[in-house]
Amino acid sequence: MKFYQDIANIYHRLFPLNLKKIDFLEKAAPGKQILDVACGDGRDMLALTQRGFDVIGIDMEQDMVTSARENGANAHVGNMLKIIDQRKYDLIYCVGNSICHLENIGEVKKAFKQAYFHLKDGGKYVLQFINYHPFLKNEDDFLGELPLITDDELIFKRQYFRSHGKIRFHTEIQGDFDPIINDILLIPLMEDDARKLLQDVGFKNIKSYCGFSDEKFKDDAYAVVLLGEK
């Protein structure tokens, strides 16, 4: 995907390490074996490794896997729709809105099935994605934008538009490099739909949060975090 190829070298500047996320994942894990699905540049993996976990990561983008390996992470090119690794894990997580890059709800369910299969009995699955409910209440084609991401030399603008049943994710990045402009179509996955799909696959004790916190999900939350058990 062109967007992730373009940002591989600046990924750490766009998405700094979130320690609340690492704390949440650590608390969720019933054991030490973890799989990071859509691992990006591997910094989440490394943070968990430093806390004593054995973490493997997969990502479809070779550039991201290369960055992760350069950072010292055990990352490999892989697809969440067909996880080749036959090991079983205590925790599998897919965060950063990665699930919404799939083509349709059928693929989302297939990704959930893959995660379920590769978990040990009693293993946990953590899923995070943007809460689109507040955006889709807007009747215009322009649905709104996410908070601006900036550092001393970078501005990252993110906007949402309606597009034939999907959401067009428009991004503009300006900084100490040539401007990076991209458009990606995303599935407008909703919390209740994702919860039902997880239940259909076989997950139990599903809990839904406002991001990586103990606060129960609300319709106006910025992000959805779902936690399910095999």
Short mmCIF file of N, CA and C in Angstrom, two decimals, residues 4 11 15 17-18 21-22 25-26 29 31-49 53-61 64-65 67-69 71-85 87-99 111 114-115 118-119 124-128 212:
data_model
loop_
_atom_site.label_atom_id
_atom_site.label_comp_id
_atom_site.label_asym_id
_atom_site.label_seq_id
_atom_site.Cartn_x
_atom_site.Cartn_y
_atom_site.Cartn_z
N TYR A 4 1.74 3.41 3.28
CA TYR A 4 2.70 2.89 4.26
C TYR A 4 4.11 2.79 3.69
N TYR A 11 7.45 6.85 10.28
CA TYR A 11 6.35 6.26 11.04
C TYR A 11 6.45 6.59 12.53
N PHE A 15 3.42 8.34 14.71
CA PHE A 15 2.73 7.55 15.72
C PHE A 15 3.70 7.18 16.85
N LEU A 17 5.26 6.01 20.44
CA LEU A 17 4.91 4.89 21.31
C LEU A 17 3.90 5.35 22.36
N ASN A 18 2.83 4.59 22.51
CA ASN A 18 1.77 4.87 23.47
C ASN A 18 1.90 3.89 24.64
N LYS A 21 -1.18 1.97 25.76
CA LYS A 21 -1.45 0.79 24.93
C LYS A 21 -0.63 -0.40 25.40
N ILE A 22 0.63 -0.17 25.67
CA ILE A 22 1.51 -1.26 26.13
C ILE A 22 1.04 -1.79 27.48
N LEU A 25 -2.06 -3.99 26.84
CA LEU A 25 -1.71 -5.28 26.25
C LEU A 25 -1.04 -6.19 27.28
N GLU A 26 -0.18 -5.62 28.08
CA GLU A 26 0.49 -6.41 29.13
C GLU A 26 -0.54 -6.99 30.09
N ALA A 29 -2.64 -9.92 28.46
CA ALA A 29 -1.96 -11.16 28.08
C ALA A 29 -1.97 -12.19 29.22
N GLY A 31 -0.36 -15.00 29.07
CA GLY A 31 0.91 -15.70 28.98
C GLY A 31 1.92 -14.87 28.20
N LYS A 32 3.04 -15.47 27.86
CA LYS A 32 4.17 -14.72 27.30
C LYS A 32 4.24 -14.70 25.78
N GLN A 33 3.49 -15.57 25.11
CA GLN A 33 3.60 -15.68 23.65
C GLN A 33 2.61 -14.72 22.99
N ILE A 34 3.13 -13.76 22.20
CA ILE A 34 2.28 -12.72 21.62
C ILE A 34 2.54 -12.59 20.12
N LEU A 35 1.46 -12.37 19.37
CA LEU A 35 1.55 -12.07 17.93
C LEU A 35 0.97 -10.69 17.69
N ASP A 36 1.77 -9.83 17.06
CA ASP A 36 1.35 -8.49 16.66
C ASP A 36 0.98 -8.53 15.18
N VAL A 37 -0.30 -8.33 14.89
CA VAL A 37 -0.80 -8.37 13.51
C VAL A 37 -0.85 -6.95 12.97
N ALA A 38 -0.16 -6.71 11.85
CA ALA A 38 0.04 -5.37 11.29
C ALA A 38 0.95 -4.59 12.23
N CYS A 39 2.17 -5.07 12.36
CA CYS A 39 3.10 -4.63 13.42
C CYS A 39 3.77 -3.29 13.14
N GLY A 40 3.64 -2.75 11.93
CA GLY A 40 4.28 -1.47 11.66
C GLY A 40 5.78 -1.54 11.84
N ASP A 41 6.35 -0.52 12.50
CA ASP A 41 7.81 -0.48 12.66
C ASP A 41 8.31 -1.24 13.88
N GLY A 42 7.41 -1.96 14.56
CA GLY A 42 7.84 -2.90 15.61
C GLY A 42 8.06 -2.31 16.98
N ARG A 43 7.76 -1.03 17.19
CA ARG A 43 8.07 -0.44 18.50
C ARG A 43 7.18 -0.98 19.61
N ASP A 44 5.92 -1.31 19.29
CA ASP A 44 5.07 -1.96 20.30
C ASP A 44 5.65 -3.31 20.70
N MET A 45 6.12 -4.05 19.71
CA MET A 45 6.72 -5.36 19.97
C MET A 45 7.93 -5.23 20.90
N LEU A 46 8.77 -4.25 20.60
CA LEU A 46 9.98 -4.08 21.41
C LEU A 46 9.64 -3.68 22.85
N ALA A 47 8.63 -2.83 23.00
CA ALA A 47 8.22 -2.42 24.35
C ALA A 47 7.72 -3.61 25.15
N LEU A 48 6.97 -4.49 24.50
CA LEU A 48 6.48 -5.69 25.18
C LEU A 48 7.61 -6.69 25.44
N THR A 49 8.54 -6.78 24.51
CA THR A 49 9.70 -7.65 24.71
C THR A 49 10.50 -7.21 25.93
N PHE A 53 7.98 -10.39 27.36
CA PHE A 53 7.16 -11.18 26.45
C PHE A 53 7.96 -11.64 25.23
N ASP A 54 7.53 -12.74 24.65
CA ASP A 54 8.10 -13.27 23.41
C ASP A 54 7.16 -12.86 22.28
N VAL A 55 7.56 -11.87 21.50
CA VAL A 55 6.65 -11.24 20.54
C VAL A 55 7.14 -11.44 19.11
N ILE A 56 6.23 -11.90 18.27
CA ILE A 56 6.45 -12.01 16.83
C ILE A 56 5.46 -11.08 16.14
N GLY A 57 5.91 -10.45 15.06
CA GLY A 57 5.03 -9.53 14.34
C GLY A 57 4.94 -9.87 12.87
N ILE A 58 3.77 -9.58 12.28
CA ILE A 58 3.61 -9.71 10.83
C ILE A 58 3.02 -8.42 10.28
N ASP A 59 3.40 -8.10 9.04
CA ASP A 59 2.85 -6.93 8.36
C ASP A 59 2.92 -7.20 6.87
N MET A 60 1.94 -6.70 6.13
CA MET A 60 1.92 -6.93 4.68
C MET A 60 2.94 -6.08 3.94
N GLU A 61 3.38 -4.99 4.58
CA GLU A 61 4.26 -4.05 3.89
C GLU A 61 5.73 -4.38 4.16
N MET A 64 7.68 -1.70 6.05
CA MET A 64 7.44 -1.66 7.48
C MET A 64 8.16 -2.80 8.19
N VAL A 65 8.17 -3.97 7.59
CA VAL A 65 8.88 -5.11 8.17
C VAL A 65 10.38 -4.83 8.23
N SER A 67 11.79 -1.87 8.48
CA SER A 67 11.98 -0.92 9.58
C SER A 67 11.93 -1.62 10.93
N ALA A 68 10.96 -2.52 11.09
CA ALA A 68 10.82 -3.25 12.35
C ALA A 68 12.07 -4.08 12.64
N ARG A 69 12.58 -4.75 11.63
CA ARG A 69 13.78 -5.56 11.83
C ARG A 69 14.99 -4.68 12.15
N ASN A 71 14.88 -2.03 13.74
CA ASN A 71 14.69 -1.61 15.13
C ASN A 71 14.94 -2.75 16.12
N GLY A 72 15.12 -3.97 15.59
CA GLY A 72 15.43 -5.10 16.46
C GLY A 72 14.26 -6.02 16.75
N ALA A 73 13.13 -5.84 16.04
CA ALA A 73 11.94 -6.65 16.28
C ALA A 73 11.96 -7.90 15.40
N ASN A 74 11.31 -8.95 15.89
CA ASN A 74 11.19 -10.21 15.17
C ASN A 74 9.96 -10.14 14.28
N ALA A 75 10.10 -9.46 13.14
CA ALA A 75 8.97 -9.19 12.26
C ALA A 75 9.13 -9.90 10.92
N HIS A 76 7.98 -10.23 10.31
CA HIS A 76 7.98 -10.96 9.06
C HIS A 76 6.84 -10.46 8.17
N VAL A 77 7.01 -10.58 6.87
CA VAL A 77 5.92 -10.26 5.95
C VAL A 77 4.83 -11.31 6.12
N GLY A 78 3.61 -10.86 6.34
CA GLY A 78 2.50 -11.78 6.53
C GLY A 78 1.17 -11.08 6.38
N ASN A 79 0.12 -11.88 6.23
CA ASN A 79 -1.23 -11.39 5.94
C ASN A 79 -2.18 -11.85 7.04
N MET A 80 -2.93 -10.94 7.63
CA MET A 80 -3.86 -11.31 8.70
C MET A 80 -4.98 -12.22 8.22
N LEU A 81 -5.18 -12.28 6.88
CA LEU A 81 -6.22 -13.15 6.33
C LEU A 81 -5.74 -14.58 6.15
N LYS A 82 -4.43 -14.80 6.23
CA LYS A 82 -3.88 -16.14 6.10
C LYS A 82 -2.55 -16.20 6.86
N ILE A 83 -2.66 -16.41 8.17
CA ILE A 83 -1.47 -16.47 9.02
C ILE A 83 -0.83 -17.84 8.85
N ILE A 84 0.35 -17.87 8.25
CA ILE A 84 1.01 -19.13 7.92
C ILE A 84 1.59 -19.79 9.15
N ASP A 85 2.08 -19.03 10.08
CA ASP A 85 2.67 -19.54 11.31
C ASP A 85 1.66 -20.44 12.03
N ARG A 87 2.07 -21.70 15.11
CA ARG A 87 2.13 -21.61 16.56
C ARG A 87 0.83 -21.07 17.14
N LYS A 88 0.63 -21.36 18.42
CA LYS A 88 -0.52 -20.83 19.16
C LYS A 88 -0.01 -19.77 20.14
N TYR A 89 -0.80 -18.72 20.30
CA TYR A 89 -0.36 -17.57 21.09
C TYR A 89 -1.29 -17.32 22.28
N ASP A 90 -0.73 -16.69 23.30
CA ASP A 90 -1.52 -16.28 24.46
C ASP A 90 -2.29 -14.99 24.18
N LEU A 91 -1.71 -14.15 23.35
CA LEU A 91 -2.34 -12.88 22.99
C LEU A 91 -2.04 -12.56 21.54
N ILE A 92 -3.06 -12.17 20.82
CA ILE A 92 -2.92 -11.63 19.47
C ILE A 92 -3.58 -10.26 19.48
N TYR A 93 -2.89 -9.27 18.93
CA TYR A 93 -3.50 -7.94 18.87
C TYR A 93 -3.33 -7.34 17.48
N CYS A 94 -4.34 -6.55 17.11
CA CYS A 94 -4.36 -5.84 15.83
C CYS A 94 -4.86 -4.43 16.13
N VAL A 95 -3.98 -3.46 16.10
CA VAL A 95 -4.31 -2.11 16.56
C VAL A 95 -3.98 -1.08 15.46
N GLY A 96 -4.25 0.19 15.77
CA GLY A 96 -3.92 1.25 14.82
C GLY A 96 -4.85 1.35 13.63
N ASN A 97 -6.12 0.86 13.78
CA ASN A 97 -7.10 0.93 12.70
C ASN A 97 -6.76 0.04 11.52
N SER A 98 -5.84 -0.90 11.71
CA SER A 98 -5.41 -1.76 10.61
C SER A 98 -6.54 -2.60 10.04
N ILE A 99 -7.46 -3.05 10.90
CA ILE A 99 -8.54 -3.93 10.45
C ILE A 99 -9.42 -3.24 9.41
N ALA A 111 -10.39 -12.48 9.12
CA ALA A 111 -9.25 -12.11 9.98
C ALA A 111 -9.51 -12.54 11.42
N GLN A 114 -8.93 -16.25 11.71
CA GLN A 114 -7.51 -16.55 11.75
C GLN A 114 -6.94 -16.29 13.15
N ALA A 115 -7.31 -15.18 13.76
CA ALA A 115 -6.84 -14.88 15.11
C ALA A 115 -7.32 -15.94 16.09
N HIS A 118 -5.37 -19.20 15.87
CA HIS A 118 -3.98 -19.15 16.30
C HIS A 118 -3.81 -18.79 17.78
N LEU A 119 -4.91 -18.70 18.50
CA LEU A 119 -4.82 -18.49 19.94
C LEU A 119 -4.87 -19.82 20.70
N LYS A 124 -6.25 -14.38 24.47
CA LYS A 124 -6.99 -13.13 24.31
C LYS A 124 -6.67 -12.46 22.97
N TYR A 125 -7.67 -11.76 22.46
CA TYR A 125 -7.54 -11.01 21.22
C TYR A 125 -7.90 -9.56 21.50
N VAL A 126 -7.03 -8.63 21.11
CA VAL A 126 -7.27 -7.20 21.28
C VAL A 126 -7.33 -6.55 19.91
N LEU A 127 -8.40 -5.81 19.69
CA LEU A 127 -8.63 -5.12 18.43
C LEU A 127 -8.88 -3.64 18.71
N GLN A 128 -8.23 -2.77 17.96
CA GLN A 128 -8.45 -1.34 18.10
C GLN A 128 -8.73 -0.73 16.73
N PHE A 212 -7.54 2.57 25.06
CA PHE A 212 -6.76 1.70 25.95
C PHE A 212 -6.91 2.18 27.40
#
